[in-house]
Amino acid sequence: MSLLEVDDVKITYRTPDKDVHAVNNVSFSIEEGDNYGLVGESGSGKSTLAKSVLGLLDDNGEIRSGSITFNGRELTNLSEREWRDVRWEEIAYIPQSAMDSLDPVMTVGEQIREAIHTHKDVTDAAANERVEEVFDIVGLDPGRTEDYPHEFSGGMRQRVTIAMALVLDPDLIIADEPTTGLDVIVQDKIVQKLMEIQEEIDSSLLLITHEVGVVAETCDEVSVLYGGKVMEQGKTFDVFNDPHNPYTMGLKNAFPEVDEFDENAISIPGSLPDLVEEPTGCVFRNRCPFATEECESAHPPLVGDEDQASACYYNDRADELQERAADPETW
Ligand code: ATP
Ligand code: MG
């Protein structure tokens, strides 16, 4: 049994005119102690998936089908009361832009202690001791727990949000774009820190990012999302070293290096499909330089094994397509 199993999940947002099909038949699982990456460009459904695992979908969002289990327990039908025991204690969440949403009028220590007291009946002294412990784990000075958010740099504020996620010793931490908005050197330090923490406290990590380099450095396994679908998934090394899917090839071109701006970056022209219509054909076909008539028939199934599976009709031509994808003229 995996720690987290997301099985064939479909998530739709109702809007005044139409439904937005944000996540379509996505499956992946995270083993205990593993780091798992969800990568894809803006609007691909990453945050929607993360929020569904925490029961925090926006009010107009709905899991239409599929199942999400955590330690074998079905999460899609929990009551709000049951969620309260799962969130933070079992699954902690570092939301997108978390570092900007710290309360400016409370010290960071007060905010973390509040989170502890909401879930655990402990003395203030014990809570404080725990705050100092997690400060230490994330590499912040335990003497600064009573500073206000504005007294910290962006990178340090992000460490505070990581400390907050660790405080109840969760089995799984979901971090949504934890390095976005930070300069590259700080990004690197945060990524290193997340890796160290994962080893030290033995939790699992679901890391969400649009940056291939961050996932490549941090995660054992990955799902590459596009238009609410898994385009490719498996062992991170296999997926990025030898991508079978043209979308993964394109993403890799767009982020050739982890920690430097690369003038060789080639971005994928075009934009995400309209998610209001249920996609017919391969969801990437309108931007794929290799698309053929066959790609219009239906979205291709994920084909492969546990190490690597790709949703493309031309998986068996991956070597040739990789070569063509590396040429800027192709895009
Ligand atoms: P980003 O990298 O920009 O954070 P993402 O991969 O996290 O993107 P989501 O936020 O999950 O993407 O959004 C997936 C799709 O669902 C997008 O088309 C988005 O516009 C749409 N969406 C998200 N929230 C809502 C909502 N409350 N109502 C309607 N549509 C929504
Ligand atoms: Mg997001």
Tab-separated table of N, CA, C and O in Angstrom, residues 31-90:
chain	number	residue	atom	x	y	z
A	31	GLU	N	5.119	6.695	-2.323
A	31	GLU	CA	5.521	5.720	-1.312
A	31	GLU	C	6.035	6.444	-0.078
A	31	GLU	O	6.512	7.576	-0.163
A	32	GLU	N	5.967	5.745	1.037
A	32	GLU	CA	6.452	6.321	2.286
A	32	GLU	C	7.914	6.749	2.156
A	32	GLU	O	8.745	5.992	1.658
A	33	GLY	N	8.214	7.957	2.596
A	33	GLY	CA	9.595	8.444	2.590
A	33	GLY	C	10.076	8.984	1.255
A	33	GLY	O	11.207	9.439	1.152
A	34	ASP	N	9.218	8.940	0.235
A	34	ASP	CA	9.654	9.399	-1.088
A	34	ASP	C	9.346	10.872	-1.317
A	34	ASP	O	8.454	11.443	-0.704
A	35	ASN	N	10.093	11.449	-2.233
A	35	ASN	CA	9.815	12.796	-2.728
A	35	ASN	C	9.175	12.648	-4.090
A	35	ASN	O	9.745	12.012	-4.974
A	36	TYR	N	8.021	13.256	-4.270
A	36	TYR	CA	7.310	13.125	-5.542
A	36	TYR	C	7.106	14.511	-6.145
A	36	TYR	O	6.721	15.445	-5.449
A	37	GLY	N	7.326	14.649	-7.423
A	37	GLY	CA	7.177	15.945	-8.075
A	37	GLY	C	5.971	15.993	-8.997
A	37	GLY	O	5.676	15.023	-9.691
A	38	LEU	N	5.274	17.135	-8.976
A	38	LEU	CA	4.251	17.407	-10.000
A	38	LEU	C	4.751	18.615	-10.751
A	38	LEU	O	4.958	19.680	-10.169
A	39	VAL	N	4.973	18.442	-12.045
A	39	VAL	CA	5.525	19.547	-12.814
A	39	VAL	C	4.657	19.809	-14.043
A	39	VAL	O	4.018	18.895	-14.566
A	40	GLY	N	4.601	21.050	-14.444
A	40	GLY	CA	3.799	21.407	-15.617
A	40	GLY	C	3.641	22.910	-15.616
A	40	GLY	O	3.835	23.551	-14.586
A	41	GLU	N	3.272	23.464	-16.783
A	41	GLU	CA	3.217	24.929	-16.822
A	41	GLU	C	1.953	25.451	-16.147
A	41	GLU	O	1.095	24.684	-15.714
A	42	SER	N	1.874	26.769	-16.055
A	42	SER	CA	0.764	27.405	-15.357
A	42	SER	C	-0.577	26.937	-15.933
A	42	SER	O	-0.750	26.885	-17.143
A	43	GLY	N	-1.492	26.592	-15.054
A	43	GLY	CA	-2.824	26.173	-15.484
A	43	GLY	C	-2.955	24.699	-15.776
A	43	GLY	O	-4.008	24.230	-16.218
A	44	SER	N	-1.895	23.917	-15.531
A	44	SER	CA	-1.969	22.497	-15.872
A	44	SER	C	-2.725	21.672	-14.833
A	44	SER	O	-2.984	20.491	-15.054
A	45	GLY	N	-3.068	22.273	-13.702
A	45	GLY	CA	-3.880	21.555	-12.715
A	45	GLY	C	-3.128	21.137	-11.465
A	45	GLY	O	-3.661	20.379	-10.641
A	46	LYS	N	-1.917	21.634	-11.286
A	46	LYS	CA	-1.082	21.209	-10.152
A	46	LYS	C	-1.696	21.589	-8.810
A	46	LYS	O	-1.839	20.742	-7.921
A	47	SER	N	-2.039	22.857	-8.660
A	47	SER	CA	-2.588	23.299	-7.370
A	47	SER	C	-3.959	22.662	-7.117
A	47	SER	O	-4.299	22.343	-5.977
A	48	THR	N	-4.723	22.489	-8.182
A	48	THR	CA	-6.029	21.842	-8.023
A	48	THR	C	-5.866	20.449	-7.430
A	48	THR	O	-6.569	20.067	-6.485
A	49	LEU	N	-4.891	19.707	-7.949
A	49	LEU	CA	-4.641	18.362	-7.413
A	49	LEU	C	-4.205	18.432	-5.952
A	49	LEU	O	-4.692	17.685	-5.105
A	50	ALA	N	-3.273	19.361	-5.668
A	50	ALA	CA	-2.779	19.486	-4.298
A	50	ALA	C	-3.931	19.773	-3.350
A	50	ALA	O	-4.071	19.149	-2.297
A	51	LYS	N	-4.781	20.723	-3.745
A	51	LYS	CA	-5.872	21.106	-2.856
A	51	LYS	C	-6.865	19.965	-2.675
A	51	LYS	O	-7.462	19.831	-1.605
A	52	SER	N	-7.034	19.145	-3.708
A	52	SER	CA	-7.976	18.030	-3.565
A	52	SER	C	-7.471	17.013	-2.548
A	52	SER	O	-8.252	16.366	-1.858
A	53	VAL	N	-6.159	16.885	-2.430
A	53	VAL	CA	-5.583	15.936	-1.469
A	53	VAL	C	-5.735	16.457	-0.036
A	53	VAL	O	-5.617	15.718	0.937
A	54	LEU	N	-6.027	17.746	0.096
A	54	LEU	CA	-6.185	18.355	1.419
A	54	LEU	C	-7.622	18.746	1.723
A	54	LEU	O	-7.894	19.369	2.746
A	55	GLY	N	-8.543	18.407	0.822
A	55	GLY	CA	-9.933	18.808	1.026
A	55	GLY	C	-10.101	20.310	1.018
A	55	GLY	O	-10.969	20.840	1.699
A	56	LEU	N	-9.278	20.996	0.239
A	56	LEU	CA	-9.301	22.464	0.240
A	56	LEU	C	-9.640	23.045	-1.133
A	56	LEU	O	-9.264	24.168	-1.446
A	57	LEU	N	-10.365	22.261	-1.939
A	57	LEU	CA	-10.755	22.788	-3.249
A	57	LEU	C	-11.622	24.024	-3.067
A	57	LEU	O	-12.381	24.123	-2.104
A	58	ASP	N	-11.523	24.955	-4.000
A	58	ASP	CA	-12.410	26.123	-3.963
A	58	ASP	C	-13.861	25.632	-3.966
A	58	ASP	O	-14.151	24.535	-4.441
A	59	ASP	N	-14.764	26.472	-3.481
A	59	ASP	CA	-16.166	26.058	-3.334
A	59	ASP	C	-16.795	25.567	-4.635
A	59	ASP	O	-17.668	24.713	-4.618
A	60	ASN	N	-16.353	26.140	-5.769
A	60	ASN	CA	-16.962	25.718	-7.035
A	60	ASN	C	-16.252	24.504	-7.646
A	60	ASN	O	-16.594	24.069	-8.728
A	61	GLY	N	-15.271	23.960	-6.921
A	61	GLY	CA	-14.549	22.788	-7.423
A	61	GLY	C	-15.132	21.505	-6.868
A	61	GLY	O	-15.635	21.476	-5.742
A	62	GLU	N	-15.082	20.456	-7.685
A	62	GLU	CA	-15.681	19.194	-7.257
A	62	GLU	C	-14.881	18.019	-7.820
A	62	GLU	O	-14.501	18.026	-8.991
A	63	ILE	N	-14.633	17.027	-6.964
A	63	ILE	CA	-14.034	15.788	-7.460
A	63	ILE	C	-15.171	14.979	-8.067
A	63	ILE	O	-16.050	14.504	-7.356
A	64	ARG	N	-15.172	14.882	-9.388
A	64	ARG	CA	-16.287	14.229	-10.080
A	64	ARG	C	-16.189	12.710	-10.009
A	64	ARG	O	-17.180	12.009	-9.960
A	65	SER	N	-14.969	12.192	-10.053
A	65	SER	CA	-14.821	10.739	-9.952
A	65	SER	C	-13.398	10.410	-9.538
A	65	SER	O	-12.532	11.289	-9.493
A	66	GLY	N	-13.194	9.143	-9.210
A	66	GLY	CA	-11.883	8.687	-8.800
A	66	GLY	C	-11.766	8.621	-7.292
A	66	GLY	O	-12.717	8.941	-6.570
A	67	SER	N	-10.597	8.208	-6.836
A	67	SER	CA	-10.418	8.080	-5.395
A	67	SER	C	-9.046	8.580	-4.971
A	67	SER	O	-8.085	8.567	-5.751
A	68	ILE	N	-8.989	9.079	-3.749
A	68	ILE	CA	-7.721	9.515	-3.164
A	68	ILE	C	-7.622	8.843	-1.800
A	68	ILE	O	-8.483	9.063	-0.941
A	69	THR	N	-6.634	7.989	-1.625
A	69	THR	CA	-6.481	7.358	-0.312
A	69	THR	C	-5.143	7.742	0.301
A	69	THR	O	-4.149	7.918	-0.400
A	70	PHE	N	-5.160	7.865	1.620
A	70	PHE	CA	-3.960	8.207	2.374
A	70	PHE	C	-3.832	7.198	3.492
A	70	PHE	O	-4.774	7.039	4.290
A	71	ASN	N	-2.721	6.483	3.547
A	71	ASN	CA	-2.593	5.363	4.497
A	71	ASN	C	-3.809	4.442	4.417
A	71	ASN	O	-4.300	3.957	5.431
A	72	GLY	N	-4.322	4.249	3.219
A	72	GLY	CA	-5.445	3.341	3.016
A	72	GLY	C	-6.818	3.932	3.289
A	72	GLY	O	-7.834	3.288	3.048
A	73	ARG	N	-6.863	5.149	3.760
A	73	ARG	CA	-8.140	5.765	4.100
A	73	ARG	C	-8.627	6.652	2.963
A	73	ARG	O	-7.883	7.500	2.463
A	74	GLU	N	-9.890	6.469	2.567
A	74	GLU	CA	-10.453	7.275	1.481
A	74	GLU	C	-10.643	8.719	1.957
A	74	GLU	O	-11.237	8.956	3.010
A	75	LEU	N	-10.121	9.661	1.184
A	75	LEU	CA	-10.203	11.065	1.606
A	75	LEU	C	-11.345	11.833	0.929
A	75	LEU	O	-11.753	12.884	1.409
A	76	THR	N	-11.827	11.302	-0.201
A	76	THR	CA	-12.770	12.120	-0.983
A	76	THR	C	-14.124	12.288	-0.294
A	76	THR	O	-14.904	13.136	-0.700
A	77	ASN	N	-14.403	11.470	0.718
A	77	ASN	CA	-15.714	11.614	1.368
A	77	ASN	C	-15.611	12.009	2.849
A	77	ASN	O	-16.531	11.779	3.623
A	78	LEU	N	-14.498	12.614	3.244
A	78	LEU	CA	-14.352	13.011	4.652
A	78	LEU	C	-15.235	14.216	4.968
A	78	LEU	O	-15.439	15.082	4.127
A	79	SER	N	-15.712	14.250	6.202
A	79	SER	CA	-16.453	15.436	6.654
A	79	SER	C	-15.436	16.513	7.042
A	79	SER	O	-14.254	16.217	7.242
A	80	GLU	N	-15.891	17.731	7.179
A	80	GLU	CA	-14.977	18.823	7.547
A	80	GLU	C	-14.320	18.523	8.897
A	80	GLU	O	-13.151	18.839	9.117
A	81	ARG	N	-15.056	17.896	9.791
A	81	ARG	CA	-14.490	17.552	11.108
A	81	ARG	C	-13.363	16.518	10.966
A	81	ARG	O	-12.310	16.643	11.593
A	82	GLU	N	-13.600	15.536	10.122
A	82	GLU	CA	-12.563	14.513	9.913
A	82	GLU	C	-11.327	15.109	9.240
A	82	GLU	O	-10.199	14.726	9.546
A	83	TRP	N	-11.565	16.054	8.347
A	83	TRP	CA	-10.433	16.700	7.667
A	83	TRP	C	-9.512	17.386	8.663
A	83	TRP	O	-8.308	17.410	8.501
A	84	ARG	N	-10.106	17.950	9.688
A	84	ARG	CA	-9.304	18.710	10.651
A	84	ARG	C	-8.211	17.845	11.290
A	84	ARG	O	-7.151	18.339	11.648
A	85	ASP	N	-8.498	16.549	11.454
A	85	ASP	CA	-7.470	15.668	12.025
A	85	ASP	C	-6.402	15.285	11.001
A	85	ASP	O	-5.280	14.940	11.352
A	86	VAL	N	-6.783	15.289	9.757
A	86	VAL	CA	-5.846	14.863	8.703
A	86	VAL	C	-4.901	16.003	8.331
A	86	VAL	O	-3.682	15.826	8.260
A	87	ARG	N	-5.483	17.184	8.115
A	87	ARG	CA	-4.688	18.340	7.719
A	87	ARG	C	-3.727	18.741	8.830
A	87	ARG	O	-4.095	18.725	9.990
A	88	TRP	N	-2.539	19.095	8.491
A	88	TRP	CA	-1.444	19.467	9.385
A	88	TRP	C	-0.862	18.283	10.116
A	88	TRP	O	0.330	18.077	10.099
A	89	GLU	N	-1.723	17.454	10.760
A	89	GLU	CA	-1.143	16.365	11.558
A	89	GLU	C	-0.642	15.243	10.664
A	89	GLU	O	0.378	14.636	10.944
A	90	GLU	N	-1.412	14.917	9.615
A	90	GLU	CA	-0.979	13.836	8.724
A	90	GLU	C	-0.439	14.381	7.406
A	90	GLU	O	0.546	13.892	6.876
